[in-house]
Short mmCIF file of C-alpha atoms in Angstrom, two decimals:
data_model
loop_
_atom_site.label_atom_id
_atom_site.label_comp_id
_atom_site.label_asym_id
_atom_site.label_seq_id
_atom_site.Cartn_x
_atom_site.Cartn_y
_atom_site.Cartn_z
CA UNK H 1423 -5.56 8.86 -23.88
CA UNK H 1424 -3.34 10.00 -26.55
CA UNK H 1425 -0.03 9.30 -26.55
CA UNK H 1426 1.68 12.46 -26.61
CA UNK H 1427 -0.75 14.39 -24.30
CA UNK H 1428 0.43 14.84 -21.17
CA UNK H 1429 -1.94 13.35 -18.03
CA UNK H 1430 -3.38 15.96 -16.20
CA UNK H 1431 -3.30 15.13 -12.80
CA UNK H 1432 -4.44 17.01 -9.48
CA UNK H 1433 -2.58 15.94 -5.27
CA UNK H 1434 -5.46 16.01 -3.35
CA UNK H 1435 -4.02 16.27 0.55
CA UNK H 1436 -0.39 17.69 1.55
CA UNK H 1437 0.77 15.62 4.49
CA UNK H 1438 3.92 13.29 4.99
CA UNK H 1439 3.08 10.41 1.64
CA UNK H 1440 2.33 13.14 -0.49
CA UNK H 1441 5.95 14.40 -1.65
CA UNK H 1442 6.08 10.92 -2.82
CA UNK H 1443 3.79 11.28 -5.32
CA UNK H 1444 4.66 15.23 -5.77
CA UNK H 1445 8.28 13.78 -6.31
CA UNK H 1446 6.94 10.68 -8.73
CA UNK H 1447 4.88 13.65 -10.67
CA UNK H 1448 7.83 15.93 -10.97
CA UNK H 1449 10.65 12.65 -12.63
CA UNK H 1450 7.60 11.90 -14.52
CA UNK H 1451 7.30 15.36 -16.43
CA UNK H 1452 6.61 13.58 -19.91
CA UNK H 1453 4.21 12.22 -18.86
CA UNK H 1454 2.47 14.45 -15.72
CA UNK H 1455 1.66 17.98 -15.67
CA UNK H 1456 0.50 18.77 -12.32
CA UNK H 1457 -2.55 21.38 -12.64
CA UNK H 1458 -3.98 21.91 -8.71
CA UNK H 1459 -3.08 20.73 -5.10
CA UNK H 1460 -6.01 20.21 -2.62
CA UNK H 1461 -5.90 20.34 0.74
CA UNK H 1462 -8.42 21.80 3.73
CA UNK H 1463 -5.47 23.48 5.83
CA UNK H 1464 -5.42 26.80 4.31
CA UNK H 1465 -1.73 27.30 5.53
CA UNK H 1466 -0.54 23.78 4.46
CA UNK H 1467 -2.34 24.61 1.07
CA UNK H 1468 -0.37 27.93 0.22
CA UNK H 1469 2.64 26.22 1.28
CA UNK H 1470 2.19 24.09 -1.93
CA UNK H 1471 0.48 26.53 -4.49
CA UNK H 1472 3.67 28.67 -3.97
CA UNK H 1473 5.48 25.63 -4.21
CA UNK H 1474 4.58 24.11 -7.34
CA UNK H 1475 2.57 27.41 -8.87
CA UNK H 1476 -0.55 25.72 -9.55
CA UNK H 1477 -3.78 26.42 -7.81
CA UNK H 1478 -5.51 24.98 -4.66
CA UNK H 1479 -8.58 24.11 -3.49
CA UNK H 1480 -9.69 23.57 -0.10
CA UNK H 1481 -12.18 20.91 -0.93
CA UNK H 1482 -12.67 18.05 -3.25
CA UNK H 1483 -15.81 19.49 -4.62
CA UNK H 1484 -14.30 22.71 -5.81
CA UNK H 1485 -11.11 21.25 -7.18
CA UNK H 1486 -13.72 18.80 -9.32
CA UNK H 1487 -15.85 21.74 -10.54
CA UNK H 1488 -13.25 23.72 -11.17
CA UNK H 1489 -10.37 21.89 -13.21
CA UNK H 1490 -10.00 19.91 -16.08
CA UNK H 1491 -8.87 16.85 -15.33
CA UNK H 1492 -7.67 13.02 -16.06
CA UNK H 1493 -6.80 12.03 -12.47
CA UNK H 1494 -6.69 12.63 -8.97
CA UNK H 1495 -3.96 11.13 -6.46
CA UNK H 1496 -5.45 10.82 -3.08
CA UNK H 1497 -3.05 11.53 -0.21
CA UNK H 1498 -5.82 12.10 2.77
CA UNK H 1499 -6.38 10.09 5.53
CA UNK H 1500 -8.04 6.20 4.83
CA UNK H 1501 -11.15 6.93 5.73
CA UNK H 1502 -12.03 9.42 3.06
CA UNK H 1503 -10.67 7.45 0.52
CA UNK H 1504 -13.82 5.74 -0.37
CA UNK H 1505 -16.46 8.93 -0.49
CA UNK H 1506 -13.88 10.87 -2.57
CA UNK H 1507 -12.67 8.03 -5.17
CA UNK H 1508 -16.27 7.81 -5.35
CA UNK H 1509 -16.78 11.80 -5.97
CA UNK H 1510 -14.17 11.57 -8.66
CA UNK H 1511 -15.52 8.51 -10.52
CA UNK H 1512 -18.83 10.06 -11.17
CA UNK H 1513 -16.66 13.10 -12.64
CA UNK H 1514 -14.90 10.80 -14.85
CA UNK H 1515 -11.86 11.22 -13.25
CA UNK H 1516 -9.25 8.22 -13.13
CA UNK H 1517 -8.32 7.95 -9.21
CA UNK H 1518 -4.96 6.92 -7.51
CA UNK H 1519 -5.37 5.95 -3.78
CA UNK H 1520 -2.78 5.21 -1.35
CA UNK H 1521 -3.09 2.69 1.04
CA UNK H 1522 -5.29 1.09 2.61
CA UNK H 1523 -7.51 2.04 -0.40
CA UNK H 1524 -10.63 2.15 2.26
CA UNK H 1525 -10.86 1.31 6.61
CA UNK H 1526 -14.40 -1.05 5.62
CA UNK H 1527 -15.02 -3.56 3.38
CA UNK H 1528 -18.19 -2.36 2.10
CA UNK H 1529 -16.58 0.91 1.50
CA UNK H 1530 -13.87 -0.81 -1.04
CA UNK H 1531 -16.18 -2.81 -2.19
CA UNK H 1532 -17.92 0.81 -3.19
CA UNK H 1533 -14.87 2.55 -4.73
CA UNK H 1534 -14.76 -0.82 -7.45
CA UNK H 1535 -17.98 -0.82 -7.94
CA UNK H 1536 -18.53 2.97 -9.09
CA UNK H 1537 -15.15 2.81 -10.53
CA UNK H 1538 -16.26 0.12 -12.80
CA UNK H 1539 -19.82 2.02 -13.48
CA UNK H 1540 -18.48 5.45 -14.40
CA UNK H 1541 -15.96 3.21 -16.64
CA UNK H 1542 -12.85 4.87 -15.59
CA UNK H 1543 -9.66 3.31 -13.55
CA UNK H 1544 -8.83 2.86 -10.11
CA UNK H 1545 -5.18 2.14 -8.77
CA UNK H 1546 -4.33 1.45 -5.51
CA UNK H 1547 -0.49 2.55 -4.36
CA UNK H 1548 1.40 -0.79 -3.32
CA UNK H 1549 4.72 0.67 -4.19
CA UNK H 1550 6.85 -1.87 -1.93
CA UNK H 1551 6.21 -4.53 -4.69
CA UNK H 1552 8.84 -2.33 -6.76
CA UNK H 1553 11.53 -2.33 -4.19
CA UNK H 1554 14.21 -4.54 -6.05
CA UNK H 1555 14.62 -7.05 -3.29
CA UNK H 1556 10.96 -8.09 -3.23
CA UNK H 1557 11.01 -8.25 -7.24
CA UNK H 1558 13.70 -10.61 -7.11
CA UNK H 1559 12.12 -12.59 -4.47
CA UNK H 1560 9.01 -12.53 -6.49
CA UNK H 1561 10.44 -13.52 -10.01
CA UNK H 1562 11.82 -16.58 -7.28
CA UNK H 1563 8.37 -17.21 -6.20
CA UNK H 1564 6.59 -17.08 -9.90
CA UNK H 1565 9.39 -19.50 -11.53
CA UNK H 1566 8.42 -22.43 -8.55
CA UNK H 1567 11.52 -22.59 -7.54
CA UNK H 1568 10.78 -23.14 -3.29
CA UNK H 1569 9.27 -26.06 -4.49
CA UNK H 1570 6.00 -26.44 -2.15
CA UNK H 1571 6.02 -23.48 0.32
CA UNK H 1572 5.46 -25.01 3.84
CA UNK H 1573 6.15 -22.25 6.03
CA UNK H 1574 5.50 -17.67 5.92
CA UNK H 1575 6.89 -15.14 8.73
CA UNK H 1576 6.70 -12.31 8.39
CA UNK H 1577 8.33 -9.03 10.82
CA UNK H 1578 7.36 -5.62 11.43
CA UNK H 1579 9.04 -4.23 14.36
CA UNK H 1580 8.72 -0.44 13.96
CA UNK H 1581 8.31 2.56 16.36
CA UNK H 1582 5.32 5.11 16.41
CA UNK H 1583 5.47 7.47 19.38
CA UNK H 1584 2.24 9.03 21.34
CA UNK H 1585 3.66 11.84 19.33
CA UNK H 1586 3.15 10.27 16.15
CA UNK H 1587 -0.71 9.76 16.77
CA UNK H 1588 -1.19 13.16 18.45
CA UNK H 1589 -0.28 15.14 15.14
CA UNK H 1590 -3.78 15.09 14.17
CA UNK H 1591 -7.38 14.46 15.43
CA UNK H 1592 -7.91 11.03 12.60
CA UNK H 1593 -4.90 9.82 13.72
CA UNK H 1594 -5.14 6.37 15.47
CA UNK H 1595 -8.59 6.39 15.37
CA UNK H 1596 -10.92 2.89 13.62
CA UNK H 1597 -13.13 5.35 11.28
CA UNK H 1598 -10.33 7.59 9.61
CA UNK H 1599 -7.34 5.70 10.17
CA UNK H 1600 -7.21 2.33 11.10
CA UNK H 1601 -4.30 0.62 13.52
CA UNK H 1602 -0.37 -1.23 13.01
CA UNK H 1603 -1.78 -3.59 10.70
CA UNK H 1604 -4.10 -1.45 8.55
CA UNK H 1605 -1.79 1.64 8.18
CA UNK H 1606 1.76 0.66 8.97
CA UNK H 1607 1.89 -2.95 8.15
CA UNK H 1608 -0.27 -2.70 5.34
CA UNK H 1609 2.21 -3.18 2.54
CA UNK H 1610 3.54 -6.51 4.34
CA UNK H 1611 -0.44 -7.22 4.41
CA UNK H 1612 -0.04 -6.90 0.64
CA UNK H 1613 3.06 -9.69 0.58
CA UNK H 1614 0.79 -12.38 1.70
CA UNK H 1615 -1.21 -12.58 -1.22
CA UNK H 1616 1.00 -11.25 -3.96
CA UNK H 1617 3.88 -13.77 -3.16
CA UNK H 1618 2.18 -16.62 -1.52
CA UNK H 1619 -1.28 -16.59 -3.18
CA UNK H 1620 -5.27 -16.89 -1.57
CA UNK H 1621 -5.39 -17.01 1.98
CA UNK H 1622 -7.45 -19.75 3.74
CA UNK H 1623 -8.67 -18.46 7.27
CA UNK H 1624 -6.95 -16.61 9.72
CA UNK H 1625 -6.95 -16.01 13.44
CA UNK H 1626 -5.40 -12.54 15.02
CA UNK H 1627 -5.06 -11.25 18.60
CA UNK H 1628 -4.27 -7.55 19.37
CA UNK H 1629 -3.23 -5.27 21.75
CA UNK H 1630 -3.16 -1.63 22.34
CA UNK H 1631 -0.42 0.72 24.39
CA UNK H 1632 -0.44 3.82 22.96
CA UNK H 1633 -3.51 5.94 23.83
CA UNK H 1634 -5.58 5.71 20.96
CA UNK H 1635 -8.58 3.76 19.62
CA UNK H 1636 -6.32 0.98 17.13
CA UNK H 1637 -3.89 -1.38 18.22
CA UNK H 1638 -0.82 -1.05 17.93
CA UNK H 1639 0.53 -4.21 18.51
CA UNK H 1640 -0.61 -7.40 17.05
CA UNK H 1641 -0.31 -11.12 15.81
CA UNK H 1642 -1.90 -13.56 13.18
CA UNK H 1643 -1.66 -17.21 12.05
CA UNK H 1644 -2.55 -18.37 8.74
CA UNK H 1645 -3.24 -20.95 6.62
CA UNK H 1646 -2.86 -20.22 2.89
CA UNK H 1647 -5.20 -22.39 0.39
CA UNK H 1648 -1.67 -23.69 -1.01
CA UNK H 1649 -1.51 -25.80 2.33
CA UNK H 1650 1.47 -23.19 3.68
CA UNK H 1651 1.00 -22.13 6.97
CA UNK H 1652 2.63 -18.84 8.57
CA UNK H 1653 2.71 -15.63 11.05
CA UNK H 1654 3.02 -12.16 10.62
CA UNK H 1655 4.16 -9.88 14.19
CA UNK H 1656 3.42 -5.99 14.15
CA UNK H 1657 4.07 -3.64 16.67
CA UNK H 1658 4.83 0.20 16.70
CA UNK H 1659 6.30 0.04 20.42
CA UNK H 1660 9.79 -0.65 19.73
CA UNK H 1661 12.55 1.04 21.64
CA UNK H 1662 13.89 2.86 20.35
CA UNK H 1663 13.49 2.88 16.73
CA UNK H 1664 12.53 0.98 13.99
CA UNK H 1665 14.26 -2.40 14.24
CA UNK H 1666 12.97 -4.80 11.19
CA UNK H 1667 10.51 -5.05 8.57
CA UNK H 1668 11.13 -8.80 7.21
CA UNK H 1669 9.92 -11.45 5.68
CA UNK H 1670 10.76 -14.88 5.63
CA UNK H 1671 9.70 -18.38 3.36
CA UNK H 1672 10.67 -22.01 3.55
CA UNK H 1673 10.21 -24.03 1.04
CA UNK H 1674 10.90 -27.53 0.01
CA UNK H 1675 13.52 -26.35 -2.43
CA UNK H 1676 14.71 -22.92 -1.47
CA UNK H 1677 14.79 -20.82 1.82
CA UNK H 1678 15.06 -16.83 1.80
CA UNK H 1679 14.96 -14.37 4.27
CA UNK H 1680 14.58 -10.71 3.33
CA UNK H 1681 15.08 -8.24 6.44
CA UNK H 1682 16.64 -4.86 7.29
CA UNK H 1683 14.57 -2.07 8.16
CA UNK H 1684 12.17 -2.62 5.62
CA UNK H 1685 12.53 -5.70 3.19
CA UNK H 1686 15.62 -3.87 1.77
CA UNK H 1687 18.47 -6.79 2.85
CA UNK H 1688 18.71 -10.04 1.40
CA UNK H 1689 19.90 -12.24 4.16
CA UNK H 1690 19.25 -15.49 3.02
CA UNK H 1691 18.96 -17.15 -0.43
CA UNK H 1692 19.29 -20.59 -0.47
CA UNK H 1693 17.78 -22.50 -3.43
CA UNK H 1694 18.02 -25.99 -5.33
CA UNK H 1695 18.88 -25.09 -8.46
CA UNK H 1696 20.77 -21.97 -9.49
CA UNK H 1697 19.74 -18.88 -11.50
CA UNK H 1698 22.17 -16.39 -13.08
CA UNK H 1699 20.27 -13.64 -11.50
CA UNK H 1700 21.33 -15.00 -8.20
CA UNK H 1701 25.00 -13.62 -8.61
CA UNK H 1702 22.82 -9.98 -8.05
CA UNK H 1703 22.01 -10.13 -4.93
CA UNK H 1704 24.28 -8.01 -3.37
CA UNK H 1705 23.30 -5.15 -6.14
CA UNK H 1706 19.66 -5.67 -5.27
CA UNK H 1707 20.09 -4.65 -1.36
CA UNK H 1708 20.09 -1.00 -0.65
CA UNK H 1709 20.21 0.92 2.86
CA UNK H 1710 17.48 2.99 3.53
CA UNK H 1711 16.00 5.15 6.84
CA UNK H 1712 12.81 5.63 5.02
CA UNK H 1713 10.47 2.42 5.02
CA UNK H 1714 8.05 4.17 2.05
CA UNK H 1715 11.03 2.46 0.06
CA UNK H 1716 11.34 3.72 -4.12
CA UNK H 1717 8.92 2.57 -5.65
CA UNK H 1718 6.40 5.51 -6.16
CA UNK H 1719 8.24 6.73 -9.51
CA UNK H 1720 7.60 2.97 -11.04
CA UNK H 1721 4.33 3.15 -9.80
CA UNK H 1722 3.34 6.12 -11.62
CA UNK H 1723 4.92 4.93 -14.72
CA UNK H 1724 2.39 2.13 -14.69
CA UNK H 1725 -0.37 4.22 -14.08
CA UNK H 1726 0.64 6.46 -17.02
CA UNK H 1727 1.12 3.60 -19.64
CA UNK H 1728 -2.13 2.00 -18.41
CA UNK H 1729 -4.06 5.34 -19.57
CA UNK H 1730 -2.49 5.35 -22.62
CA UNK H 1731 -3.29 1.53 -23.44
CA UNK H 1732 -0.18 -0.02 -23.32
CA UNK H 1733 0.23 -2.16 -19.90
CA UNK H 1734 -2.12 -3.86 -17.56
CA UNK H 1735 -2.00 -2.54 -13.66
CA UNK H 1736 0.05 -3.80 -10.95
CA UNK H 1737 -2.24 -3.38 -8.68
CA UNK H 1738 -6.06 -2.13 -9.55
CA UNK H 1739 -9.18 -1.42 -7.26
CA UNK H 1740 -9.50 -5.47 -7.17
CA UNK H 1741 -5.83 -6.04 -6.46
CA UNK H 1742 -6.80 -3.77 -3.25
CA UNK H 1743 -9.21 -5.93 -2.17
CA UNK H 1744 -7.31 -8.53 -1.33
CA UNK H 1745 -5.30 -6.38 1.43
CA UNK H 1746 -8.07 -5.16 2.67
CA UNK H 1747 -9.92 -8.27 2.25
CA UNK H 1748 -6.64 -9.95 5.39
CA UNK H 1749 -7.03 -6.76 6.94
CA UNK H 1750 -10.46 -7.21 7.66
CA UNK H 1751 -10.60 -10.52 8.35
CA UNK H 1752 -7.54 -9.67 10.91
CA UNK H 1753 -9.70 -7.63 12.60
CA UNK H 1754 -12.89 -9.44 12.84
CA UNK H 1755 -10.77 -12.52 13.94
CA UNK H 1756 -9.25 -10.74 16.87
CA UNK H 1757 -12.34 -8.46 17.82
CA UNK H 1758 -14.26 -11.83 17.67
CA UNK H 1759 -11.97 -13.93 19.33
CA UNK H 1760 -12.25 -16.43 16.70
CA UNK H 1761 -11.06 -18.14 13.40
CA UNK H 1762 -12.33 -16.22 9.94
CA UNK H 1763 -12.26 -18.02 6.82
CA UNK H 1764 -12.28 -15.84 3.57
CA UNK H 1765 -13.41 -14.92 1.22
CA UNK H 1766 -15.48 -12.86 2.78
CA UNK H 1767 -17.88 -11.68 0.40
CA UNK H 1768 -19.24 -15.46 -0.13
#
């Protein structure tokens, strides 16, 4: 892209994640010019043409045949993610997706693949990797300084009333939506891999108490190809609001726990060595009610200096994968009742 041309980008879906990206689009004016919403509730829809004066669309289709564009930031539920990242790459559009990028395997596996074919980019929103707690705990990580990780826990103790699934028909359901690990949990997925490297095998049991399809409760073991072994505990049934979203990792050399009500407090940090960047801990923690976090307007900024050639993604269609990659291997284990080894695709 050139350099000085603004990306023109189009919000397709106006629920609850997208004033995230409406808000990432707006600090981002240099480089964003926001050109059409899309979404197929007709009142929802005017809400945010009056909004942001730009037109709407009530389907994909028309917003692709009818704009100019460079990309498309997908804000609908998971399991139209794949069909319409697939709708855009064979416009030539560049796609944004937020998580998970797809509910099947085959179906991210599809989003790469015609990604890569119709040679334009695919990014898939992990924005908790921004939060500056986890980036300090990942510059930790990346400089060895735990020494051999033995042991990964990992926390998210969150609330999701029946209310919360009854707002809409895809809600809480295995096609559109998928359950506490897929939707909710699925940036703490993303932690496994990103900070602690391939997984092994894993074996998951899970519950339901809510009345929907998903569970909403659920627990898995693992064994990382590293030789570190660990847990991760979901559930949206805590009373009577979100409690924790944490993580914790022992190491031979360092321990550190990162809690609060998502990743945001640095309880523990306990190394071998020192680091001058270890005197900013306190500065790093931040309160927060919303566990989205702030890392959408970072996010963004990558995507807008990858277009214009000058950085590599933080996380790509292939970067997705490997969430969805646990998440499905999660669910197989516990559906199966029995150990899955990954990769999966071998």
């Amino acid at each position: 892209m050139e350099q000085k041309k603004k990306i023109r980008i189009a919000v397709v879906g106006c629920g609850r994640i997208s004033k995230n990206h409406f808000g990432s689009i707006e600090q981002l004016e240099s480089e964003y010019e926001l050109v059409a919403v899309c979404d197929n509730d007709p009142e929802v829809l005017d809400a945010h043409k009056s909004q942001y004066q730009v037109p709407g669309y009530l389907s994909l289709d028309e917003l692709l045949n009818s704009e100019r564009l460079d990309l498309v930031t997908l804000c609908t539920p998971s399991g139209v993610h794949a069909s319409q990242t697939i709708k855009a790459a064979k416009a030539g559009i560049n796609v944004i997706t937020e998580k998970p990028m797809a509910t099947k395997w085959e179906d991210g596996l599809a989003m790469v693949k015609a990604c890569d074919e119709a040679g334009v980019r695919l990014f898939v929103v992990k924005q908790n990797r921004r939060n500056s707690t986890l980036q300090m705990l990942k510059r930790a990580v990346d400089e060895k300084r735990f020494g051999k990780i033995h042991m990964v826990h990992l926390n998210v103790f969150w609330t999701r009333p029946q209310e919360y699934y009854d707002r809409a028909s895809w809600s809480g359901t295995w096609d559109m939506d998928g359950g506490a690990f897929m939707n909710q949990a699925t940036h703490y997925v993303d932690l496994m891999h990103w900070l602690i490297g391939p997984v092994e095998k894993v074996h998951a049991m899970t519950s339901t108490h809510r009345d929907i399809e998903v569970e909403d409760t659920g627990v898995v073991n693992l064994k990382w190809r590293n030789g570190a072994l660990g847990s991760m505990s979901v559930t949206m049934c805590t009373y009577p609001k979100n409690l924790e979203g944490s993580i914790t990792i022992l190491g031979e050399k360092g321990t550190v726990r990162i809690g609060g009500v998502a990743v945001n407090d640095i309880q523990e940090w306990v190394f071998e060595d020192e680091r001058d960047y270890d005197a900013e801990i306190a500065k790093a923690n931040y309160q927060t009610t919303s566990v989205y976090g702030f890392g959408h307007p970072p996010y963004f900024q990558n995507v807008a200096d990858v277009l214009r050639g000058k950085a590599e993604p933080e996380t790509d269609g292939r970067e997705g994968l490997k969430s969805l990659e646990l998440l499905i291997s999660t669910y197989r284990s516990a559906r199966d009742h029995k150990e899955i080894g990954l990769p999966l695709n071998l």
